[in-house]
XYZ file of C-alpha atoms in Angstrom:
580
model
C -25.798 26.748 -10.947
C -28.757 25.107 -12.966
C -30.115 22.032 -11.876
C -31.356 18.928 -14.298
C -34.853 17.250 -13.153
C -35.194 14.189 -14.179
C -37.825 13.052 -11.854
C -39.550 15.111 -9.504
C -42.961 14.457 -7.092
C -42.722 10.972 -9.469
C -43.336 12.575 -12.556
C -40.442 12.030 -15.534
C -39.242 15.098 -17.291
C -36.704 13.194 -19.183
C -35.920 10.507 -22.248
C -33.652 8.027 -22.611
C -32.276 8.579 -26.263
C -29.796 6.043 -28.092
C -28.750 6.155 -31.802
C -30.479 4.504 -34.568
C -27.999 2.242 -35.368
C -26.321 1.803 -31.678
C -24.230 -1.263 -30.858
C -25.417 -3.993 -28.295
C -23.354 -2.120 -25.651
C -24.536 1.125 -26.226
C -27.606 -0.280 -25.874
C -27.326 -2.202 -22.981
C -25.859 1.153 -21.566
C -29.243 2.631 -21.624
C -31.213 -0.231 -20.612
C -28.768 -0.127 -17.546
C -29.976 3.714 -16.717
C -33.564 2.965 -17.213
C -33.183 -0.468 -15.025
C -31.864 1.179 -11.942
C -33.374 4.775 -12.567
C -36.376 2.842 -12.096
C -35.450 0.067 -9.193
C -34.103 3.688 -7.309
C -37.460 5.709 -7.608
C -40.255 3.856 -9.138
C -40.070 6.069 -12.037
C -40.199 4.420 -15.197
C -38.018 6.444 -18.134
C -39.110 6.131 -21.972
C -36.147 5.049 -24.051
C -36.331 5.524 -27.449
C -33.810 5.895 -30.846
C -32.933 8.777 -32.593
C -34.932 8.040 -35.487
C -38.011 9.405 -33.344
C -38.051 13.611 -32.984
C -36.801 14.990 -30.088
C -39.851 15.911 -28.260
C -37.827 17.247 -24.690
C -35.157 16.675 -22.797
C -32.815 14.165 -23.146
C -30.690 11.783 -21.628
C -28.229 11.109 -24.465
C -26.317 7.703 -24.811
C -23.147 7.720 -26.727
C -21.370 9.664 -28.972
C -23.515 8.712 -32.635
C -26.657 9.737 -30.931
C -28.580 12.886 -32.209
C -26.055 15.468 -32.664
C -23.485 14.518 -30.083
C -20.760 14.511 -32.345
C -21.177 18.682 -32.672
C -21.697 19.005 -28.672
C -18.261 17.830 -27.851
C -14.593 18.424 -29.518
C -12.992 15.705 -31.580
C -10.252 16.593 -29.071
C -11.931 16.053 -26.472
C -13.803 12.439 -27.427
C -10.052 11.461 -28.137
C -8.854 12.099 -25.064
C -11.622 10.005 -23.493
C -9.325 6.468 -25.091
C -10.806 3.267 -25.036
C -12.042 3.155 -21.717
C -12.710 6.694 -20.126
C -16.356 8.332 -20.253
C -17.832 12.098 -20.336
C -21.301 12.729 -18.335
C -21.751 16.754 -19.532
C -24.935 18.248 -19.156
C -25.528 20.416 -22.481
C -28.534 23.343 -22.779
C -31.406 21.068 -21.691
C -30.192 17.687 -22.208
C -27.610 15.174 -20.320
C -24.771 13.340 -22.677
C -23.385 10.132 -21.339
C -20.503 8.933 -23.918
C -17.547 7.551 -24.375
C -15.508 7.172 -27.413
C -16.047 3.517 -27.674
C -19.106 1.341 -26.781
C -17.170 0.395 -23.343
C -16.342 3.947 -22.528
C -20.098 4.875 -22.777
C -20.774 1.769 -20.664
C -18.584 2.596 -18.195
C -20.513 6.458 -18.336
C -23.714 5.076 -17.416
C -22.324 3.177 -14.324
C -20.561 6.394 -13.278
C -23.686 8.028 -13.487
C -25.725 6.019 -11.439
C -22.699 5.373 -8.953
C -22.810 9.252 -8.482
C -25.983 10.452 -8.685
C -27.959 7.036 -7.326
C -25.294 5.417 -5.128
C -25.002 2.494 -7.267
C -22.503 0.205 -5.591
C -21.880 -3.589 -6.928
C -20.149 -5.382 -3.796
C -20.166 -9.005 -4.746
C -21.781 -11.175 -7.726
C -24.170 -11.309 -5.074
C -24.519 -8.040 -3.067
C -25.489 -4.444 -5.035
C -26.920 -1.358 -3.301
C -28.475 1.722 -4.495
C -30.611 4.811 -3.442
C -33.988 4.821 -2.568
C -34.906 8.263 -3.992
C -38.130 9.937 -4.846
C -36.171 12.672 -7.069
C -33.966 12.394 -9.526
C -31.964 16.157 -10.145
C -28.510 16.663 -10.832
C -26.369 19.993 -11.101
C -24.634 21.144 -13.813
C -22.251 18.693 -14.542
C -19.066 18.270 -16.705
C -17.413 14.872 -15.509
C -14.568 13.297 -17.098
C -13.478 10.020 -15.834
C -10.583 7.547 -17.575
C -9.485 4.594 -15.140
C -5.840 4.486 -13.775
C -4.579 1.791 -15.677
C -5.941 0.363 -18.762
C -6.311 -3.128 -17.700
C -7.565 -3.774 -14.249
C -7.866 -7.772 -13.642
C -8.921 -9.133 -9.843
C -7.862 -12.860 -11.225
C -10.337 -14.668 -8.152
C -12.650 -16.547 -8.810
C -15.928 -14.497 -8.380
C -14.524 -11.441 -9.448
C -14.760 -13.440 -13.038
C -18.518 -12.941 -13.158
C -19.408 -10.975 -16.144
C -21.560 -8.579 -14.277
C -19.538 -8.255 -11.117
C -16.608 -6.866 -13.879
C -18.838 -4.669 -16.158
C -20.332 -3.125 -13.149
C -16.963 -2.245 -11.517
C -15.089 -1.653 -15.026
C -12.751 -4.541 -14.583
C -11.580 -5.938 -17.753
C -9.797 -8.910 -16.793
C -9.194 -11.399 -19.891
C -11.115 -14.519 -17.821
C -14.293 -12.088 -17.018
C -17.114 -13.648 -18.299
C -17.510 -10.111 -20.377
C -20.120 -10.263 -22.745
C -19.815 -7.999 -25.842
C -23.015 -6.347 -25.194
C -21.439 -5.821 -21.345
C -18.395 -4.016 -22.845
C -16.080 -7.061 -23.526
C -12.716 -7.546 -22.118
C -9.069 -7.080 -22.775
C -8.729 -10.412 -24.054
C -5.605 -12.765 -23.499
C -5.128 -15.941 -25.616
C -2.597 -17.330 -23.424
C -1.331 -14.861 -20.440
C 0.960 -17.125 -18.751
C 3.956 -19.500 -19.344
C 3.921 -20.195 -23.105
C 7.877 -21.208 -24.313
C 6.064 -24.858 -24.792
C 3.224 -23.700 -26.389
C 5.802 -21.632 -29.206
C 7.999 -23.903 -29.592
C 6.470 -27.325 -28.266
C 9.463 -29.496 -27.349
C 7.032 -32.866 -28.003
C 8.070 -31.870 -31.559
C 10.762 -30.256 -31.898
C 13.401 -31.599 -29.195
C 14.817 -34.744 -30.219
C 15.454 -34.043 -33.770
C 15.985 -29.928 -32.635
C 17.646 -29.714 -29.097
C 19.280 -26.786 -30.266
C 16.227 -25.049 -30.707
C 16.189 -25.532 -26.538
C 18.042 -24.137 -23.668
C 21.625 -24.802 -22.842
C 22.356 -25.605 -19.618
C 25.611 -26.696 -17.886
C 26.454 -27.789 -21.720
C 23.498 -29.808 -22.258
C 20.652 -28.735 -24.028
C 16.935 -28.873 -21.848
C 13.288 -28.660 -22.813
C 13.165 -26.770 -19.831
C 13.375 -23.410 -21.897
C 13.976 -21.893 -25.477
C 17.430 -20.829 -27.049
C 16.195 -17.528 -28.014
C 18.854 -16.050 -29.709
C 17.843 -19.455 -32.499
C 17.027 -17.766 -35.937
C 15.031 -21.306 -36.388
C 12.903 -20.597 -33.016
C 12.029 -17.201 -33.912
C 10.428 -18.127 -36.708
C 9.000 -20.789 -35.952
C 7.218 -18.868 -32.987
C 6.640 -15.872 -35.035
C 4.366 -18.516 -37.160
C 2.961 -19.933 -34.534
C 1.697 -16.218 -32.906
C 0.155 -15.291 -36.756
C -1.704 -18.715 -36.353
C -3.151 -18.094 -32.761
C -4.390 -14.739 -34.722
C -6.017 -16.136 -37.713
C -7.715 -18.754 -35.281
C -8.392 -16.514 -32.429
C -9.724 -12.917 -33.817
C -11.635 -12.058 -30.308
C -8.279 -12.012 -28.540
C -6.227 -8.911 -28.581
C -3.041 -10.000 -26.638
C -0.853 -12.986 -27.013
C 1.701 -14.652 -24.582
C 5.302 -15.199 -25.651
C 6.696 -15.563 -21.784
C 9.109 -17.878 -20.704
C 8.416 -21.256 -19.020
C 7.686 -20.990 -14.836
C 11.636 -22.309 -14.319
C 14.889 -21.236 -14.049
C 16.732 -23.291 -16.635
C 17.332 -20.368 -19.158
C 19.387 -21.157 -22.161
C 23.136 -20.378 -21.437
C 24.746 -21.266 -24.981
C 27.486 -18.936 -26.316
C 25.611 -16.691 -28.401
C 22.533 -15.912 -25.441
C 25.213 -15.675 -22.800
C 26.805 -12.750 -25.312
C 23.691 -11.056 -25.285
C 22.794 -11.039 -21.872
C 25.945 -10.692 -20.355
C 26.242 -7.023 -22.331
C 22.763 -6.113 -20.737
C 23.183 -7.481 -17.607
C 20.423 -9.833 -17.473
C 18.785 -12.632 -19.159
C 15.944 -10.441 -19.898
C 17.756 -9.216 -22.857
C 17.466 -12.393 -25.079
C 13.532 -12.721 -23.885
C 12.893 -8.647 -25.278
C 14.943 -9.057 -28.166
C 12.792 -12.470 -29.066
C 9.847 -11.135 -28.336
C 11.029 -7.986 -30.155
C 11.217 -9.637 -33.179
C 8.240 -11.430 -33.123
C 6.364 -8.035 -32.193
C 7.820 -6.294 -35.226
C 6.847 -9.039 -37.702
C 3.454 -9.223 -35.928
C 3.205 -5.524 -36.116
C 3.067 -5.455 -40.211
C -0.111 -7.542 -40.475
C -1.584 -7.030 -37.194
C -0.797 -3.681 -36.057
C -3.430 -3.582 -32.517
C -2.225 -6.933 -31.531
C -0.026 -6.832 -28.695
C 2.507 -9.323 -27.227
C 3.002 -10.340 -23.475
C 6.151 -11.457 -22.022
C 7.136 -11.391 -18.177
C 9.784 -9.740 -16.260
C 10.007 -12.670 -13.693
C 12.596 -14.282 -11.206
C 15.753 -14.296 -13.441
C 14.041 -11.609 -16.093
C 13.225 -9.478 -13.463
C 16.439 -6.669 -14.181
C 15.671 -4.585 -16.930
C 18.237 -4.592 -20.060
C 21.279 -1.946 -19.986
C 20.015 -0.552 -24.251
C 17.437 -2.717 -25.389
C 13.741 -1.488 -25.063
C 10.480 -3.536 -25.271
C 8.695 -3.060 -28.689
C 5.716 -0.775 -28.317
C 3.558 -3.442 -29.098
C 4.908 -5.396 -25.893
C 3.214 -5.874 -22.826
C 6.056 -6.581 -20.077
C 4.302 -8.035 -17.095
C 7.047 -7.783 -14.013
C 6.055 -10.384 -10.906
C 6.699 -9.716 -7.375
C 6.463 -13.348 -6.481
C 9.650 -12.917 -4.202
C 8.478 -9.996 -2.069
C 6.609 -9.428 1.044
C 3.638 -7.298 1.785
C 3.024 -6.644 5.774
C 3.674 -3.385 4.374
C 3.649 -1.170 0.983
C 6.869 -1.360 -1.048
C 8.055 1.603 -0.452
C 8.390 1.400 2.802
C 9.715 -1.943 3.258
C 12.482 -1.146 0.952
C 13.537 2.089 2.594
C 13.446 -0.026 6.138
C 15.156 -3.304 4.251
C 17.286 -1.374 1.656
C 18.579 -4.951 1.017
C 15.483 -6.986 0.509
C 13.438 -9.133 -2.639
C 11.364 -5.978 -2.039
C 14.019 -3.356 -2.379
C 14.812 -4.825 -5.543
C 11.499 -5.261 -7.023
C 10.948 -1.587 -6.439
C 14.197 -0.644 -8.199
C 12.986 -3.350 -10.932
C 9.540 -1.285 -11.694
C 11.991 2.237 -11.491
C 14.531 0.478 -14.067
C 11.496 -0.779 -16.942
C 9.103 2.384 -16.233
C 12.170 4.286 -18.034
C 12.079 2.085 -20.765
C 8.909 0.263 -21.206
C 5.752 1.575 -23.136
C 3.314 -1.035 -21.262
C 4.441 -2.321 -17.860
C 2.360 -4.472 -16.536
C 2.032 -6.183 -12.584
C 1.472 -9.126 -11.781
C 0.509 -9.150 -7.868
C -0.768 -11.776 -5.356
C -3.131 -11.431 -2.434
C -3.562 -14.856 -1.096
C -1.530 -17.369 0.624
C -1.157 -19.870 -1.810
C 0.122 -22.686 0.543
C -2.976 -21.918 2.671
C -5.741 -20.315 0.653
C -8.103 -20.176 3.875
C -5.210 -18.254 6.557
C -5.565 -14.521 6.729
C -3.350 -12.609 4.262
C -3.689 -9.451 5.578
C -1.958 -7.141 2.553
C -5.384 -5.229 1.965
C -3.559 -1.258 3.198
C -0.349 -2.891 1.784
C -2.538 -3.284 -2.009
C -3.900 0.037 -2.006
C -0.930 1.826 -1.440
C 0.587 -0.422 -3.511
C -1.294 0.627 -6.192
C -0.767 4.079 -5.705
C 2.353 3.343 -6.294
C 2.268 1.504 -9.761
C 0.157 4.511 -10.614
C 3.310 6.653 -9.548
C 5.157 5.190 -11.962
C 3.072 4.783 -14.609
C 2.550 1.126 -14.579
C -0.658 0.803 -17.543
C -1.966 -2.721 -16.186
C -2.186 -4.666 -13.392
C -3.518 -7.910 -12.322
C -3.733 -8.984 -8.462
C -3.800 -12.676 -8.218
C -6.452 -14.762 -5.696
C -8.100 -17.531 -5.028
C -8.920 -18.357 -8.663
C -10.339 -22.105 -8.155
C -13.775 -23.155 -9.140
C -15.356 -23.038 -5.771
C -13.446 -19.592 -4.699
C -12.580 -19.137 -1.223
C -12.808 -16.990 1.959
C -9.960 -14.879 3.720
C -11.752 -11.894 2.755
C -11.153 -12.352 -1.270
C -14.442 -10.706 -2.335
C -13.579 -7.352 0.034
C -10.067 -7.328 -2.144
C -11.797 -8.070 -5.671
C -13.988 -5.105 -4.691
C -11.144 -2.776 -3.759
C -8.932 -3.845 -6.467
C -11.744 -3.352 -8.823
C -12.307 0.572 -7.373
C -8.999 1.487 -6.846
C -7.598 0.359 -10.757
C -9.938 2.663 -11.810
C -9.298 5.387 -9.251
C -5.636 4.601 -7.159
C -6.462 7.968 -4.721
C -9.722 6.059 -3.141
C -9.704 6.081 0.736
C -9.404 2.187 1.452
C -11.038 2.757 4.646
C -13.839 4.340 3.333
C -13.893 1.173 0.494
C -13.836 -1.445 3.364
C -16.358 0.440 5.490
C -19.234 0.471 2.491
C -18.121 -3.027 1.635
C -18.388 -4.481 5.084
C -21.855 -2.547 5.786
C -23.462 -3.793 3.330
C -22.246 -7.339 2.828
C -21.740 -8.192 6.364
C -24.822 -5.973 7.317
C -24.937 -5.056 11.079
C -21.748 -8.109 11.480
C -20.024 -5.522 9.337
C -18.025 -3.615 12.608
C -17.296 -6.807 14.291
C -15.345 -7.860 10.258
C -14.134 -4.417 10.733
C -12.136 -4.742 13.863
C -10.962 -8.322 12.571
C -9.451 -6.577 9.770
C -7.726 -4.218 12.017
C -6.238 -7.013 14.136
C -5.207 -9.098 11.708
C -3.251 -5.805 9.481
C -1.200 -5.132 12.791
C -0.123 -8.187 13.443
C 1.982 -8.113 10.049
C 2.591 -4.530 10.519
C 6.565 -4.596 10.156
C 6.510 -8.035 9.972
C 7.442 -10.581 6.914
C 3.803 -11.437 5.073
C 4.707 -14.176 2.458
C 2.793 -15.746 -0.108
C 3.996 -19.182 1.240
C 3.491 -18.781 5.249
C 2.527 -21.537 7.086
C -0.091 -21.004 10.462
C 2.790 -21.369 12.673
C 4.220 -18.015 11.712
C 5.213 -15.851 14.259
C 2.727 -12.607 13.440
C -0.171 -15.047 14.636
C -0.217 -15.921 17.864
C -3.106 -17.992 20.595
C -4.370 -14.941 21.548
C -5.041 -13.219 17.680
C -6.704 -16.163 16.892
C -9.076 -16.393 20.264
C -10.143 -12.526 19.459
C -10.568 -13.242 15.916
C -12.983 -15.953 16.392
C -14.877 -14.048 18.970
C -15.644 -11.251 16.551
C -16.472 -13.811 13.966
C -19.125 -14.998 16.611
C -20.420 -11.863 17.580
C -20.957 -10.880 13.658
C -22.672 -14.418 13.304
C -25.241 -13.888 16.435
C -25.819 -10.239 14.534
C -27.065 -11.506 11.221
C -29.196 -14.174 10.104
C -29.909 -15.675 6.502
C -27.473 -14.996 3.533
C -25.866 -12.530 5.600
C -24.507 -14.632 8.653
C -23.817 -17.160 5.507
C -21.197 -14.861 4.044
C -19.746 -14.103 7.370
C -19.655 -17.534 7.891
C -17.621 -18.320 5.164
C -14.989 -15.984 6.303
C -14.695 -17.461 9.587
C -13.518 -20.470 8.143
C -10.018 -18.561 7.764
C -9.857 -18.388 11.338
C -11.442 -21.931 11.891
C -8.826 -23.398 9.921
C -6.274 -21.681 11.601
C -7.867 -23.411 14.991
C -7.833 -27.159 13.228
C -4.453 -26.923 12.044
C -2.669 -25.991 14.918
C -3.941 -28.753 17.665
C -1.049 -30.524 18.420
C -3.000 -34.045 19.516
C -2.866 -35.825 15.932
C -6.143 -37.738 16.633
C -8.153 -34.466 17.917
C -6.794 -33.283 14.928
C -8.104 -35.687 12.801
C -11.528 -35.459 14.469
C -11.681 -31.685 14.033
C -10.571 -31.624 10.478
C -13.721 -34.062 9.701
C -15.679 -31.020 10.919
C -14.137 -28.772 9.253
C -14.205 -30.588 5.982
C -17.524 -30.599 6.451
C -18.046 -26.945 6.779
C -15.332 -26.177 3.593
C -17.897 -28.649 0.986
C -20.774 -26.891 2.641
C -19.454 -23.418 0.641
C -18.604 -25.069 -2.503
C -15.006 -24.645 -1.717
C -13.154 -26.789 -3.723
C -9.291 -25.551 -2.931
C -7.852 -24.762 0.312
C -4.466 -25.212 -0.769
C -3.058 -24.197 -4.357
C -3.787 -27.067 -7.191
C -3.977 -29.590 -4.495
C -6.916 -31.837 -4.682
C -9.594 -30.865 -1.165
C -9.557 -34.412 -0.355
C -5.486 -34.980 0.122
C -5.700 -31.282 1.782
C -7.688 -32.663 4.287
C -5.362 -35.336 4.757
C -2.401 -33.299 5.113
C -4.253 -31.885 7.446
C -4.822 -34.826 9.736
C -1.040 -36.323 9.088
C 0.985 -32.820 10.752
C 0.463 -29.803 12.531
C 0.183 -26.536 10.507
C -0.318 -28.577 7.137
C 2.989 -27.858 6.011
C 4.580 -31.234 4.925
C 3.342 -31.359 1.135
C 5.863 -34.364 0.265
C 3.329 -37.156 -0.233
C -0.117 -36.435 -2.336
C 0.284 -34.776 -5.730
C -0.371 -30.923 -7.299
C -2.752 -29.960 -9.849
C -1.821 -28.192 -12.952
C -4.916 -26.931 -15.148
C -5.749 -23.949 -17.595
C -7.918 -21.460 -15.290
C -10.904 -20.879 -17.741
């Protein structure tokens, strides 16, 4: 087998080459190679365009440069899709392509993940190889990610190099054109009021709103409303005209259950067995109307709580995105095998839910969670769970998938940036060892605290092993016991005493899960008190600025102080804001 030099005893056999006319991203794609070719061996690379003659090897980026084009099939550039990447070495030279700008991006990451280690942790913590050669074999490497949009929605895993780096595409990535861009949402979440906003409509138009019980509610749309339709159908072609960056737009049902019941929706859904008929068939419509002027747009809607059953006959427009929630399930352990050991649970269901629209559905999308959302800081040990999860969405063909964090401004702890890292990694490749994944991640962030994190990890995944892991647990759940919690902070101690600087920082951010689990639980209310001061202190010393979903830090802290395990939210108010 022939092997490439590109550097050898320091010298540089190679050039970068890019074409004449190359986009930003291509570009920056090659900047990228020479950047970290360079930070890896201290060998500088000459990058130059195509307009110059080829005066050696080469290092070709993208598919328009020199005379890729004739190197490769047209078959086999279309197979690549909008996101997968070729690295094929050809004769002398090297080509790193895609068959868009992103795909070629995406190339010259793969290439320095492979051949120079390149590994991008955090928004904070990236390794690579300290080499004094460069040489690769003969190579023909084809890579196209698992699902074609891969969203970690947590806070730091928004950072626009943090998502070109691990080729997640999430619509609130801070995603740069030059960096690839995103799959971008308008709106990807409730949007019934948004259509159809009942400020305008309702009092001279409540039947243009949901029946219920024989009254008509601005809780929800009448979908089956000729009127409605088209008045969201305009409303969509405006969001287009005013919003050209954004490829997808929302048409999902309000977050409640008040779905219209009036004769001629109750006809519909009653022959498909589920009030997710009347949301396809409206966002059918709207799709198919969209579809003549805007044929690459797509529509989102959600399978979720009462839409969760798929329709007997009717099938989502291509154009639709259907994004099925799991909100109801558990995750101790993967789906699969809590629905063949609870045959009757949420989870059972869901499973049979993704079998049901995978037949049917040309885009399924997930919508997952992996935090606790009444207690952002308290271990939510689902990381084995998510991988094998994901394996499973991948099983049946599931084409996006969003896992759902910490996404306030100040982010959090309870290990979100290990989970942003493996989400990112495995939606690109589901068959990843997660151990290996944790092990690299906890090695380098945690440095030599990184074994003590390791054996935290492993406590806290038994202790939910079998057990019921809910988004909405409170710290006196059974799975955690006195004597979890005294190891746990031990091993949080020891990883402290091992590190200093930046390192012991991170590590001491993550303690705070356990910390808080410590405050919350003292059953004298004026030790309590005393100890959550402390605390507090520690949480504003990170930045934090949620502990508790859309509930303001300072009346978290106070809920706190006023009862054990933080769990009566009846006085102090919740948040609701657009996560930008």
């Amino acid at each position: 087998m022939k092997n490439y030099v590109i550097i050898e005893n320091k010298k540089c056999n190679y050039h970068i080459v890019g074409a004449n006319f190359s986009t930003s991203c291509d570009r920056y794609a090659a900047s990228q190679l020479q950047k970290y070719i360079y930070d890896s061996t201290g060998v500088f690379i000459p990058y130059f365009s195509d307009r110059c003659d080829k005066i050696g090897p080469e290092i070709i980026v993208g598919i328009d440069t020199r005379n890729a084009k004739s190197l490769v099939s047209r078959e086999e550039i279309d197979s690549l899709g909008e996101e997968g990447c070729l690295i094929k070495t050809l004769g002398e030279d090297i080509l790193i392509t895609g068959k868009t700008s992103r795909g070629t991006l995406y190339g010259a990451y793969e290439f320095l993940e492979r051949f120079l280690g390149l590994r991008v942790f955090t928004k904070d913590v990236e390794t690579f190889d300290r080499k004094d050669s460069l040489i690769i074999p003969e190579t023909d490497i084809k890579v196209i990610p698992d699902f074609e949009y891969r969203d970690s929605y947590s806070r730091f895993a928004f950072e626009g190099e943090f998502c070109a780096k691990n080729r997640l595409n999430t619509t609130l990535g801070d995603i740069s054109v030059e960096k690839g861009g995103n799959l971008k949402f308008y709106n990807c979440h409730h949007a019934a009021d948004d259509l159809v906003a009942p400020s305008i409509y309702f009092d001279e138009h409540p039947e243009y709103f949901a029946e219920v019980d024989g009254k008509r509610t601005p809780d929800q749309l009448c979908l089956s409303n000729p009127n409605v339709i088209e008045i969201a159908t305009n409303t969509v072609k405006r969001w287009i005209k005013e919003n050209p960056e954004c490829r997808v737009f929302s048409v999902a049902q309000n977050d409640n259950e008040g779905y219209c019941r009036c004769k001629s929706c109750r006809a519909i859904d009653e022959k498909e067995g589920t009030p997710a008929a009347t949301n396809i068939l409206f966002a059918n419509k709207i799709a198919e109307e969209i579809e003549k002027t805007n044929p690459n747009i797509l529509l989102h809607t959600f399978a979720y709580q009462y839409t969760r059953i798929a329709p007997k006959t009717i099938k989502p427009h291509p154009n639709l995105i259907v994004r099925l929630c799991n909100i109801e399930c558990e995750w101790g352990n993967s789906i699969e095998e809590i629905a063949k050991r609870e045959p009757e649970s949420k989870t059972a269901e869901f499973l049979n839910n993704i079998k049901e629209w995978s037949k049917i559905c040309d885009r399924l999308y997930i919508w997952d969670y992996a935090v606790n959302f009444s207690h952002y800081l308290m271990p939510f040990p689902n990381i084995y769970s998510m991988a094998e999860n994901i394996k499973i969405y991948k099983k049946y063909g599931i084409k996006g998938m969003l896992q759902e964090g910490n996404f306030s401004y100040g982010g959090g702890a309870a290990l979100d940036d290990l989970k942003s890292y493996m989400i990112a990694r495995l939606s690109v490749n589901a068959d990843l060892d997660p151990d290996e994944l944790i092990f690299e991640f906890t090695e380098a962030v945690y440095g030599k605290g990184g074994k003590y994190i390791r054996e935290y990890i492993r406590l806290i995944t038994l202790a939910v092993d079998k057990q019921r892991l809910t988004l909405y647990d409170h710290p006196n759940v059974s799975y955690i016991d006195d004597n979890l919690i005294l190891l746990a902070d031990k091993l949080f101690k020891m990883a402290e005493d091992a590190e200093s600087g930046e390192t012991r920082k991170r590590t001491q951010r993550e303690h705070l899960s356990i910390e808080y689990l410590k405050t919350v639980r003292i059953k004298d209310d004026k030790k309590r008190e005393e100890a959550v001061d402390i605390f507090a202190e520690k949480v504003r010393s990170f930045r934090i600025t949620e502990i508790m979903e859309r509930i303001h830090l300072d009346i978290s802290f106070d809920m706190m102080k006023k009862n054990q395990y933080a769990s009566d939210r009846s006085e102090g108010y919740r948040l609701y804001y657009i996560v930008r």
